[in-house]
Amino acid sequence: MSFTLAIVGRPNVGKSTLFNRLVGKRLALVDDQPGVTRDLREGQGRLGDLRFIVVDSAGLEMADDDSLQGRMRRLTERAVDEADVCLFVIDARAGVTAADEYFADILRKRARHVILAANKAEGRAGESGALEAYALGLGEPLRISAEHGEGMDDLYRALVPLAEEFEAANVQQAPDTDVDVAEDDDESWRPSAAKPLQIAVIGRPNAGKSTLINKILGEDRLLTGPEAGITRDSISVATDFMGTPVRIFDTAGMRKKARISDKVEKLSVADGLRAVRFAEVVVVLLDVGIPFEQQDLRIADFAESEGRAVVIAANKWDLEDDKPHKLNELREAFERLLPQLKGAPLVTVSARTGKGLDRLHNAILKAHEVWNRRVPTARLNQWLGAMTEAHPPPAPGGRRIRLRYMTQVKTRPPAFVVMATHVDKLPDSYQRYLVNGLRADFDMPGTPIRLTFRDQGTKNPYKDKADKINQSGALSKHRHRQKPKV
């Protein structure tokens, strides 16, 4: 019983609040100022026993097609064309405006099914506005309060007959086949339709993140333009990227904290950081004209510190004249400025023309595969013996540090534990020596590697056994010396 519900209406009527109410999470940014939402955001809606896809759209505004508001309106109109049901939301406290009447006329012509909802209708303040809504000619308006959850039962009753109609149509169109798919547990980490690869695209404002994702999707799904900072929400889109099921997160451009004064921008950056934590592979997108600025380095370091697989992509490559010389400069700067990501893929792309997307796809798959790599314990200990023989640990204060045993405790990212003695005396340089050796010998370039040392101490493994023997011997002697009772 799945269908698509698009929430449309003027700016600041409560669409994003209603979206968050239906998905049960605070996914969409909400603020008092109008125009916070700019892109189309999808989520899994739930209302009673109904399950559906809900789409949060930008506010409908009467503006020129070439303006930012005009491009936002075109995206919303496309959502109206593709949705099964449109939920047209008005502000009951403001009443019906001329813009509401204009967009109601558009919905009558373009939408398949329209449900009219008068939001902010709690109390007496919204009564007159809810009555005015009858004049829009879209049927009886539902009096709801997205903020307080009122009227959700009325919305449920309005959706049930439509959902049953869609389900009946889907049953008739469904092919009569039954295919069993066998799953390989060893390859469970590989991307699939049920578990797509999670990718977050991050970078400074105006680096071309939304344009790149639109090129991957093959359609203008995300709002783009020459203005910096268009994207505000972290929009996730599911697609098939050259045969690989993926879910891509488009994030807001990240500037230095000192330059951020707008509250909405702060919320947008926080939303982008949250998307990085949910991602498996993070694509750090650079502007090839001004690459590896201080903010780029901070963004890449944050992705590494969160333990994500990282791919560096230099965008706007089509604008470069001397490409070989520029590529050498990029690689030199990358190795010098980001040593913690040594060996991570560095690819050049053009989001405008689509060149380099195949290289980006291969780099993402390689980074994901390395991020999930597991090394057998036997091989690790053979390797550890060879590494300590080639370069023994130091002996501070005459105390020799012994690395006794090594094993991999987790993947995503790869994490290893080494049992050793005097670990508090082990210098950081030796830890870097082992990490670099793991990268080189087990083909794990670029991925974050977590290496932990645990102190095994110098405990004699036979000490407990000897103590038990001594205790039992002493006890038997004590019993033998005792005089028998008369």
CSV table of C-alpha atoms in Angstrom, one decimal:
chain,number,residue,atom,x,y,z
A,1,MET,CA,0.0,0.0,0.0
A,2,SER,CA,2.5,2.6,-1.2
A,3,PHE,CA,1.9,5.9,-2.9
A,4,THR,CA,3.5,9.3,-3.2
A,5,LEU,CA,2.1,12.3,-1.2
A,6,ALA,CA,3.5,15.8,-2.1
A,7,ILE,CA,3.0,18.6,0.4
A,8,VAL,CA,2.6,21.9,-1.5
A,9,GLY,CA,1.6,25.4,-0.6
A,10,ARG,CA,2.9,29.0,0.0
A,11,PRO,CA,6.0,29.6,2.0
A,12,ASN,CA,5.8,29.4,5.8
A,13,VAL,CA,2.4,27.6,6.0
A,14,GLY,CA,3.9,24.7,7.9
A,15,LYS,CA,4.8,22.2,5.1
A,16,SER,CA,8.1,21.1,6.6
A,17,THR,CA,6.6,20.8,10.1
A,18,LEU,CA,3.9,18.5,8.6
A,19,PHE,CA,6.5,16.6,6.7
A,20,ASN,CA,8.4,15.9,10.0
A,21,ARG,CA,5.2,14.9,11.7
A,22,LEU,CA,4.4,12.3,8.9
A,23,VAL,CA,7.9,10.8,8.8
A,24,GLY,CA,8.2,10.8,12.6
A,25,LYS,CA,11.6,12.5,12.6
A,26,ARG,CA,13.0,16.0,12.4
A,27,LEU,CA,14.4,15.6,8.9
A,28,ALA,CA,13.4,18.9,7.3
A,29,LEU,CA,14.7,22.2,8.6
A,30,VAL,CA,12.0,24.3,10.3
A,31,ASP,CA,12.2,28.0,11.1
A,32,ASP,CA,9.9,31.0,11.4
A,33,GLN,CA,11.3,32.8,8.4
A,34,PRO,CA,9.7,31.8,5.0
A,35,GLY,CA,11.6,30.1,2.2
A,36,VAL,CA,13.8,27.8,4.3
A,37,THR,CA,13.0,24.7,2.2
A,38,ARG,CA,14.3,25.0,-1.4
A,39,ASP,CA,14.7,21.4,-2.7
A,40,LEU,CA,12.4,18.4,-2.8
A,41,ARG,CA,12.9,16.2,0.2
A,42,GLU,CA,11.6,12.6,0.3
A,43,GLY,CA,10.8,10.5,3.4
A,44,GLN,CA,9.0,7.4,4.4
A,45,GLY,CA,5.6,8.6,5.7
A,46,ARG,CA,3.5,6.7,8.3
A,47,LEU,CA,0.0,7.4,9.3
A,48,GLY,CA,-1.8,4.6,11.2
A,49,ASP,CA,-1.4,1.5,9.0
A,50,LEU,CA,-0.7,3.6,5.9
A,51,ARG,CA,2.9,3.6,4.5
A,52,PHE,CA,3.7,6.0,1.7
A,53,ILE,CA,6.4,8.3,0.3
A,54,VAL,CA,6.0,11.9,1.4
A,55,VAL,CA,7.6,14.8,-0.4
A,56,ASP,CA,8.3,18.2,1.2
A,57,SER,CA,8.5,20.9,-1.4
A,58,ALA,CA,9.5,24.6,-1.6
A,59,GLY,CA,7.0,27.3,-1.1
A,60,LEU,CA,5.0,28.2,-4.2
A,61,GLU,CA,5.8,31.8,-5.1
A,62,MET,CA,4.7,34.0,-8.1
A,63,ALA,CA,8.1,34.9,-9.5
A,64,ASP,CA,10.1,35.1,-12.8
A,65,ASP,CA,11.2,31.7,-14.1
A,66,ASP,CA,14.9,32.7,-14.2
A,67,SER,CA,14.9,33.8,-10.5
A,68,LEU,CA,15.8,31.5,-7.6
A,69,GLN,CA,12.1,31.5,-6.5
A,70,GLY,CA,11.1,30.7,-10.1
A,71,ARG,CA,13.4,27.7,-10.2
A,72,MET,CA,12.1,26.5,-6.8
A,73,ARG,CA,8.5,26.8,-8.2
A,74,ARG,CA,9.4,24.7,-11.2
A,75,LEU,CA,10.7,21.9,-8.9
A,76,THR,CA,7.5,22.0,-6.9
A,77,GLU,CA,5.4,21.8,-10.1
A,78,ARG,CA,7.3,18.8,-11.2
A,79,ALA,CA,6.6,17.1,-7.8
A,80,VAL,CA,2.9,17.9,-8.4
A,81,ASP,CA,3.1,16.2,-11.8
A,82,GLU,CA,4.8,13.1,-10.4
A,83,ALA,CA,2.8,12.7,-7.1
A,84,ASP,CA,-0.2,10.4,-6.7
A,85,VAL,CA,-1.8,12.8,-4.1
A,86,CYS,CA,-1.1,16.5,-3.5
A,87,LEU,CA,-1.8,17.9,0.0
A,88,PHE,CA,-2.4,21.6,-0.5
A,89,VAL,CA,-1.7,23.4,2.7
A,90,ILE,CA,-2.9,26.9,3.5
A,91,ASP,CA,-2.4,29.0,6.7
A,92,ALA,CA,-5.8,29.1,8.4
A,93,ARG,CA,-4.8,32.1,10.5
A,94,ALA,CA,-3.8,34.2,7.5
A,95,GLY,CA,-6.8,33.1,5.5
A,96,VAL,CA,-7.0,32.5,1.7
A,97,THR,CA,-4.7,34.8,-0.2
A,98,ALA,CA,-4.4,35.6,-3.9
A,99,ALA,CA,-1.5,33.3,-4.2
A,100,ASP,CA,-3.5,30.4,-2.7
A,101,GLU,CA,-6.2,31.0,-5.3
A,102,TYR,CA,-3.6,31.1,-8.1
A,103,PHE,CA,-2.0,27.8,-7.1
A,104,ALA,CA,-5.3,26.1,-6.4
A,105,ASP,CA,-6.1,26.7,-10.0
A,106,ILE,CA,-2.8,25.1,-11.1
A,107,LEU,CA,-3.5,22.1,-8.9
A,108,ARG,CA,-7.0,21.6,-10.4
A,109,LYS,CA,-5.4,21.3,-13.8
A,110,ARG,CA,-2.2,19.3,-13.1
A,111,ALA,CA,-2.7,17.2,-9.9
A,112,ARG,CA,-4.3,13.7,-10.0
A,113,HIS,CA,-5.8,14.0,-6.5
A,114,VAL,CA,-5.8,17.0,-4.2
A,115,ILE,CA,-6.5,17.1,-0.5
A,116,LEU,CA,-6.9,20.6,1.0
A,117,ALA,CA,-5.6,21.2,4.5
A,118,ALA,CA,-6.0,24.3,6.6
A,119,ASN,CA,-3.0,24.3,8.9
A,120,LYS,CA,-2.6,26.2,12.2
A,121,ALA,CA,-6.3,25.8,12.7
A,122,GLU,CA,-6.1,25.1,16.5
A,123,GLY,CA,-8.2,27.4,18.6
A,124,ARG,CA,-10.5,30.2,17.4
A,125,ALA,CA,-7.8,32.1,15.4
A,126,GLY,CA,-8.0,29.6,12.5
A,127,GLU,CA,-11.8,29.2,12.3
A,128,SER,CA,-12.5,32.0,9.7
A,129,GLY,CA,-9.5,30.9,7.5
A,130,ALA,CA,-10.7,27.3,7.5
A,131,LEU,CA,-14.2,28.4,6.3
A,132,GLU,CA,-12.7,30.6,3.6
A,133,ALA,CA,-10.9,27.6,2.2
A,134,TYR,CA,-14.2,26.2,0.8
A,135,ALA,CA,-14.0,29.0,-1.8
A,136,LEU,CA,-10.9,27.4,-3.4
A,137,GLY,CA,-13.1,24.7,-4.9
A,138,LEU,CA,-11.0,21.8,-3.8
A,139,GLY,CA,-13.5,20.1,-1.5
A,140,GLU,CA,-13.9,20.2,2.2
A,141,PRO,CA,-10.7,21.5,3.9
A,142,LEU,CA,-9.2,19.4,6.7
A,143,ARG,CA,-8.5,21.5,9.9
A,144,ILE,CA,-5.1,20.4,11.1
A,145,SER,CA,-2.3,21.5,13.3
A,146,ALA,CA,1.1,20.1,12.1
A,147,GLU,CA,2.9,21.4,15.2
A,148,HIS,CA,0.5,19.8,17.7
A,149,GLY,CA,-0.6,16.8,15.7
A,150,GLU,CA,-4.3,17.7,15.5
A,151,GLY,CA,-6.4,16.6,12.6
A,152,MET,CA,-4.1,13.6,11.6
A,153,ASP,CA,-7.1,11.2,12.0
A,154,ASP,CA,-9.0,13.3,9.4
A,155,LEU,CA,-6.1,13.1,7.1
A,156,TYR,CA,-5.9,9.4,7.6
A,157,ARG,CA,-9.6,9.0,6.6
A,158,ALA,CA,-9.1,11.1,3.5
A,159,LEU,CA,-6.1,9.0,2.4
A,160,VAL,CA,-7.5,5.5,3.0
A,161,PRO,CA,-9.8,5.3,0.0
A,162,LEU,CA,-7.1,6.7,-2.3
A,163,ALA,CA,-4.5,4.2,-0.9
A,164,GLU,CA,-6.9,1.3,-1.6
A,165,GLU,CA,-7.4,2.5,-5.1
A,166,PHE,CA,-3.6,2.7,-5.7
A,167,GLU,CA,-3.1,-0.7,-4.2
A,168,ALA,CA,-5.7,-2.3,-6.5
A,169,ALA,CA,-4.0,-0.7,-9.5
A,170,ASN,CA,-0.6,-2.0,-8.4
A,171,VAL,CA,-1.9,-5.5,-8.0
A,172,GLN,CA,-3.3,-5.5,-11.6
A,173,GLN,CA,0.0,-4.2,-13.0
A,174,ALA,CA,2.3,-6.4,-11.0
A,175,PRO,CA,4.0,-9.3,-13.0
A,176,ASP,CA,3.1,-12.8,-11.9
A,177,THR,CA,6.6,-14.0,-11.2
A,178,ASP,CA,8.3,-15.4,-8.1
A,179,VAL,CA,12.1,-15.2,-8.0
A,180,ASP,CA,14.1,-16.3,-5.1
A,181,VAL,CA,17.4,-14.5,-4.6
A,182,ALA,CA,20.1,-16.2,-2.6
A,183,GLU,CA,22.2,-14.0,-0.4
A,184,ASP,CA,25.9,-14.5,0.3
A,185,ASP,CA,26.7,-13.6,3.9
A,186,ASP,CA,30.3,-13.0,3.1
A,187,GLU,CA,29.3,-10.3,0.6
A,188,SER,CA,26.5,-8.8,2.7
A,189,TRP,CA,28.4,-5.5,2.8
A,190,ARG,CA,28.1,-5.0,-1.0
A,191,PRO,CA,25.5,-2.5,-2.2
A,192,SER,CA,22.1,-3.9,-3.2
A,193,ALA,CA,18.7,-2.6,-4.0
A,194,ALA,CA,17.6,-3.4,-0.4
A,195,LYS,CA,20.8,-1.8,1.1
A,196,PRO,CA,22.1,0.9,-1.3
A,197,LEU,CA,25.5,2.4,-0.8
A,198,GLN,CA,25.3,5.6,1.3
A,199,ILE,CA,27.2,8.5,-0.3
A,200,ALA,CA,27.5,12.1,1.1
A,201,VAL,CA,28.8,14.9,-1.1
A,202,ILE,CA,30.3,17.7,0.9
A,203,GLY,CA,32.4,20.8,0.2
A,204,ARG,CA,32.4,24.6,0.3
A,205,PRO,CA,29.6,26.7,-1.1
A,206,ASN,CA,29.3,26.8,-4.9
A,207,ALA,CA,31.7,23.9,-5.5
A,208,GLY,CA,29.1,22.2,-7.7
A,209,LYS,CA,27.7,19.5,-5.4
A,210,SER,CA,24.0,19.8,-6.5
A,211,THR,CA,25.1,20.0,-10.2
A,212,LEU,CA,27.2,16.9,-9.8
A,213,ILE,CA,24.3,14.9,-8.2
A,214,ASN,CA,21.9,16.1,-10.9
A,215,LYS,CA,24.4,14.8,-13.6
A,216,ILE,CA,24.5,11.4,-11.8
A,217,LEU,CA,20.7,11.3,-11.6
A,218,GLY,CA,20.4,12.3,-15.3
A,219,GLU,CA,17.7,14.9,-14.4
A,220,ASP,CA,17.5,18.3,-12.7
A,221,ARG,CA,16.3,16.9,-9.4
A,222,LEU,CA,18.2,19.4,-7.1
A,223,LEU,CA,18.0,23.1,-7.3
A,224,THR,CA,21.1,24.7,-8.8
A,225,GLY,CA,22.3,28.1,-10.0
A,226,PRO,CA,25.1,30.7,-9.8
A,227,GLU,CA,24.1,31.8,-6.3
A,228,ALA,CA,26.3,30.4,-3.5
A,229,GLY,CA,24.5,28.5,-0.7
A,230,ILE,CA,21.3,27.5,-2.5
A,231,THR,CA,21.2,24.1,-0.9
A,232,ARG,CA,20.0,24.2,2.8
A,233,ASP,CA,18.6,20.8,3.7
A,234,SER,CA,20.7,17.6,3.4
A,235,ILE,CA,18.6,16.0,0.5
A,236,SER,CA,18.9,12.3,0.0
A,237,VAL,CA,18.1,10.8,-3.4
A,238,ALA,CA,18.1,7.1,-4.3
A,239,THR,CA,19.4,6.2,-7.8
A,240,ASP,CA,21.3,3.7,-9.8
A,241,PHE,CA,24.9,5.0,-10.4
A,242,MET,CA,26.3,3.1,-13.3
A,243,GLY,CA,24.8,-0.2,-12.1
A,244,THR,CA,25.4,0.4,-8.4
A,245,PRO,CA,22.3,1.1,-6.1
A,246,VAL,CA,23.2,4.2,-4.1
A,247,ARG,CA,21.6,6.8,-1.9
A,248,ILE,CA,23.3,10.2,-2.4
A,249,PHE,CA,23.1,13.0,0.2
A,250,ASP,CA,23.4,16.5,-1.1
A,251,THR,CA,24.6,18.8,1.7
A,252,ALA,CA,24.8,22.5,2.3
A,253,GLY,CA,28.1,24.3,1.6
A,254,MET,CA,30.2,24.5,4.7
A,255,ARG,CA,31.9,27.8,5.5
A,256,LYS,CA,34.0,28.8,8.5
A,257,LYS,CA,32.1,29.2,11.7
A,258,ALA,CA,33.2,32.8,12.1
A,259,ARG,CA,31.5,33.7,8.8
A,260,ILE,CA,28.2,32.1,9.7
A,261,SER,CA,25.7,34.5,11.3
A,262,ASP,CA,22.4,33.3,9.8
A,263,LYS,CA,20.6,30.8,12.0
A,264,VAL,CA,19.3,28.8,9.1
A,265,GLU,CA,22.8,28.4,7.7
A,266,LYS,CA,23.9,27.0,11.1
A,267,LEU,CA,21.1,24.5,11.0
A,268,SER,CA,22.0,23.6,7.4
A,269,VAL,CA,25.7,22.9,8.3
A,270,ALA,CA,24.6,20.8,11.3
A,271,ASP,CA,22.3,18.8,9.0
A,272,GLY,CA,25.2,18.3,6.6
A,273,LEU,CA,27.5,17.0,9.4
A,274,ARG,CA,24.7,14.6,10.4
A,275,ALA,CA,24.6,13.3,6.8
A,276,VAL,CA,28.3,12.6,6.9
A,277,ARG,CA,27.8,10.4,10.0
A,278,PHE,CA,25.1,8.4,8.2
A,279,ALA,CA,27.2,8.0,5.1
A,280,GLU,CA,29.6,5.1,4.2
A,281,VAL,CA,31.6,7.0,1.5
A,282,VAL,CA,32.1,10.8,1.6
A,283,VAL,CA,33.0,12.6,-1.6
A,284,VAL,CA,34.8,15.9,-0.7
A,285,LEU,CA,34.2,18.1,-3.7
A,286,LEU,CA,36.8,20.8,-4.5
A,287,ASP,CA,36.7,23.7,-6.9
A,288,VAL,CA,39.7,23.1,-9.0
A,289,GLY,CA,40.3,26.8,-9.4
A,290,ILE,CA,40.8,27.2,-5.7
A,291,PRO,CA,41.5,23.7,-4.3
A,292,PHE,CA,42.6,22.7,-0.8
A,293,GLU,CA,41.7,25.9,1.0
A,294,GLN,CA,41.7,25.8,4.7
A,295,GLN,CA,38.0,25.0,4.9
A,296,ASP,CA,38.5,22.1,2.4
A,297,LEU,CA,41.1,20.6,4.7
A,298,ARG,CA,38.9,20.9,7.7
A,299,ILE,CA,36.0,19.2,5.8
A,300,ALA,CA,38.2,16.3,4.6
A,301,ASP,CA,39.7,15.9,8.1
A,302,PHE,CA,36.2,15.8,9.6
A,303,ALA,CA,35.2,13.0,7.3
A,304,GLU,CA,38.3,11.0,8.2
A,305,SER,CA,37.9,11.6,11.9
A,306,GLU,CA,34.3,10.2,11.6
A,307,GLY,CA,35.8,7.0,10.1
A,308,ARG,CA,34.2,7.4,6.7
A,309,ALA,CA,35.8,6.2,3.4
A,310,VAL,CA,36.9,9.4,1.6
A,311,VAL,CA,37.1,10.2,-2.1
A,312,ILE,CA,38.5,13.6,-3.2
A,313,ALA,CA,36.9,15.0,-6.3
A,314,ALA,CA,38.2,18.1,-8.1
A,315,ASN,CA,35.3,19.7,-10.0
A,316,LYS,CA,35.1,22.1,-12.9
A,317,TRP,CA,37.9,20.2,-14.7
A,318,ASP,CA,36.6,21.3,-18.1
A,319,LEU,CA,37.7,24.9,-17.3
A,320,GLU,CA,41.4,23.9,-17.0
A,321,ASP,CA,43.8,24.5,-19.9
A,322,ASP,CA,47.0,22.8,-18.7
A,323,LYS,CA,45.5,19.7,-17.3
A,324,PRO,CA,48.6,17.5,-16.8
A,325,HIS,CA,50.4,20.3,-14.9
A,326,LYS,CA,47.3,21.1,-12.7
A,327,LEU,CA,46.9,17.4,-11.9
A,328,ASN,CA,50.5,17.1,-10.7
A,329,GLU,CA,49.9,20.2,-8.5
A,330,LEU,CA,46.7,18.7,-7.0
A,331,ARG,CA,48.4,15.4,-6.2
A,332,GLU,CA,51.4,17.1,-4.6
A,333,ALA,CA,49.2,19.4,-2.5
A,334,PHE,CA,47.0,16.5,-1.5
A,335,GLU,CA,49.9,14.3,-0.2
A,336,ARG,CA,51.4,17.3,1.6
A,337,LEU,CA,48.3,18.8,3.2
A,338,LEU,CA,46.3,15.6,4.0
A,339,PRO,CA,48.8,13.0,5.1
A,340,GLN,CA,46.1,11.3,7.2
A,341,LEU,CA,44.3,10.4,3.9
A,342,LYS,CA,47.5,9.1,2.2
A,343,GLY,CA,46.5,7.0,-0.8
A,344,ALA,CA,42.8,8.1,-0.9
A,345,PRO,CA,41.5,8.4,-4.5
A,346,LEU,CA,41.8,11.8,-6.1
A,347,VAL,CA,39.7,12.1,-9.3
A,348,THR,CA,38.9,15.0,-11.6
A,349,VAL,CA,35.3,15.5,-12.8
A,350,SER,CA,33.2,18.1,-14.6
A,351,ALA,CA,29.7,18.2,-13.1
A,352,ARG,CA,28.5,20.4,-16.0
A,353,THR,CA,29.6,18.0,-18.8
A,354,GLY,CA,29.6,14.7,-16.9
A,355,LYS,CA,33.2,13.9,-17.8
A,356,GLY,CA,35.0,11.8,-15.1
A,357,LEU,CA,31.8,10.3,-13.6
A,358,ASP,CA,33.1,6.8,-14.5
A,359,ARG,CA,36.4,7.5,-12.6
A,360,LEU,CA,34.4,8.8,-9.7
A,361,HIS,CA,32.2,5.7,-9.7
A,362,ASN,CA,35.2,3.4,-9.7
A,363,ALA,CA,36.9,5.4,-6.9
A,364,ILE,CA,33.8,5.2,-4.7
A,365,LEU,CA,33.5,1.4,-5.1
A,366,LYS,CA,37.2,0.9,-4.4
A,367,ALA,CA,37.0,3.1,-1.3
A,368,HIS,CA,33.9,1.3,-0.1
A,369,GLU,CA,35.5,-2.1,-0.6
A,370,VAL,CA,38.7,-1.1,1.3
A,371,TRP,CA,36.5,0.3,4.1
A,372,ASN,CA,34.9,-3.1,4.5
A,373,ARG,CA,38.1,-5.2,4.2
A,374,ARG,CA,38.9,-7.9,6.7
A,375,VAL,CA,42.4,-9.4,7.2
A,376,PRO,CA,42.8,-12.9,8.6
A,377,THR,CA,44.5,-13.1,12.0
A,378,ALA,CA,47.2,-15.5,10.9
A,379,ARG,CA,48.3,-13.2,8.1
A,380,LEU,CA,48.3,-10.2,10.5
A,381,ASN,CA,50.6,-11.9,13.0
A,382,GLN,CA,53.0,-13.1,10.3
A,383,TRP,CA,53.0,-9.5,9.0
A,384,LEU,CA,53.5,-8.1,12.6
A,385,GLY,CA,56.5,-10.4,13.1
A,386,ALA,CA,58.1,-9.3,9.8
A,387,MET,CA,57.5,-5.6,10.7
A,388,THR,CA,59.0,-5.8,14.2
A,389,GLU,CA,62.0,-7.8,12.8
A,390,ALA,CA,62.6,-5.2,10.1
A,391,HIS,CA,62.2,-2.3,12.6
A,392,PRO,CA,62.1,-3.3,16.3
A,393,PRO,CA,60.2,-1.2,18.7
A,394,PRO,CA,62.3,1.1,20.9
A,395,ALA,CA,63.5,0.2,24.4
A,396,PRO,CA,62.9,3.3,26.5
A,397,GLY,CA,64.8,3.1,29.8
A,398,GLY,CA,66.2,-0.3,28.9
A,399,ARG,CA,62.7,-1.8,28.9
A,400,ARG,CA,62.0,-3.6,25.7
A,401,ILE,CA,58.6,-3.2,24.2
A,402,ARG,CA,57.2,-6.5,22.9
A,403,LEU,CA,54.3,-6.7,20.4
A,404,ARG,CA,52.9,-10.1,21.1
A,405,TYR,CA,49.7,-10.5,19.2
A,406,MET,CA,47.5,-8.7,16.7
A,407,THR,CA,43.9,-9.1,15.4
A,408,GLN,CA,41.3,-7.1,13.5
A,409,VAL,CA,38.3,-6.4,15.7
A,410,LYS,CA,36.0,-4.6,13.2
A,411,THR,CA,35.5,-3.2,9.8
A,412,ARG,CA,33.9,0.1,8.5
A,413,PRO,CA,36.6,1.4,9.1
A,414,PRO,CA,39.2,-1.3,9.7
A,415,ALA,CA,40.2,-1.4,13.4
A,416,PHE,CA,43.0,-3.5,14.8
A,417,VAL,CA,44.2,-4.3,18.3
A,418,VAL,CA,47.8,-5.1,19.2
A,419,MET,CA,48.6,-6.8,22.6
A,420,ALA,CA,51.9,-5.5,23.8
A,421,THR,CA,54.0,-4.6,26.8
A,422,HIS,CA,54.7,-1.1,28.1
A,423,VAL,CA,52.3,0.5,25.6
A,424,ASP,CA,52.5,3.8,27.4
A,425,LYS,CA,56.1,4.0,26.3
A,426,LEU,CA,55.4,3.3,22.6
A,427,PRO,CA,56.0,6.5,20.5
A,428,ASP,CA,53.4,7.8,18.0
A,429,SER,CA,56.0,7.4,15.2
A,430,TYR,CA,56.0,3.6,15.6
A,431,GLN,CA,52.2,3.6,15.4
A,432,ARG,CA,52.4,5.5,12.1
A,433,TYR,CA,55.0,3.0,10.9
A,434,LEU,CA,52.5,0.2,11.5
A,435,VAL,CA,49.5,2.0,10.0
A,436,ASN,CA,51.5,2.9,6.8
A,437,GLY,CA,52.6,-0.7,6.6
A,438,LEU,CA,49.0,-1.9,6.9
A,439,ARG,CA,48.0,0.4,4.0
A,440,ALA,CA,50.9,-0.7,1.8
A,441,ASP,CA,50.9,-4.5,2.5
A,442,PHE,CA,47.2,-5.1,2.6
A,443,ASP,CA,46.1,-2.6,-0.1
A,444,MET,CA,44.1,-0.3,2.1
A,445,PRO,CA,44.9,3.2,0.7
A,446,GLY,CA,43.1,6.2,2.0
A,447,THR,CA,40.7,4.6,4.3
A,448,PRO,CA,40.8,5.5,8.1
A,449,ILE,CA,42.7,2.8,10.1
A,450,ARG,CA,42.1,2.6,13.8
A,451,LEU,CA,45.1,0.9,15.6
A,452,THR,CA,44.8,0.3,19.4
A,453,PHE,CA,47.5,-1.0,21.7
A,454,ARG,CA,46.5,-3.0,24.9
A,455,ASP,CA,49.0,-3.6,27.7
A,456,GLN,CA,49.4,-7.3,28.2
A,457,GLY,CA,52.1,-6.6,30.9
A,458,THR,CA,55.0,-9.0,31.8
A,459,LYS,CA,52.8,-11.5,33.6
A,460,ASN,CA,54.2,-15.0,33.8
A,461,PRO,CA,51.6,-17.3,32.2
A,462,TYR,CA,52.7,-20.2,34.6
A,463,LYS,CA,52.6,-18.0,37.7
A,464,ASP,CA,49.0,-18.9,38.7
A,465,LYS,CA,49.7,-22.6,38.1
A,466,ALA,CA,52.8,-22.5,40.3
A,467,ASP,CA,50.9,-20.6,43.1
A,468,LYS,CA,48.2,-23.3,43.1
A,469,ILE,CA,50.8,-26.1,43.4
A,470,ASN,CA,52.5,-24.3,46.2
A,471,GLN,CA,49.3,-23.6,48.0
A,472,SER,CA,48.2,-27.3,47.7
A,473,GLY,CA,51.6,-28.5,48.9
A,474,ALA,CA,51.6,-26.2,51.9
A,475,LEU,CA,48.1,-27.3,52.8
A,476,SER,CA,49.0,-31.0,52.7
A,477,LYS,CA,52.1,-30.4,54.9
A,478,HIS,CA,49.9,-28.5,57.4
A,479,ARG,CA,47.5,-31.4,57.6
A,480,HIS,CA,50.3,-33.9,58.0
A,481,ARG,CA,51.8,-32.1,61.0
A,482,GLN,CA,48.5,-31.9,62.9
A,483,LYS,CA,48.3,-34.4,65.8
A,484,PRO,CA,45.4,-36.8,65.8
A,485,LYS,CA,42.8,-36.2,68.5
A,486,VAL,CA,42.7,-38.7,71.4
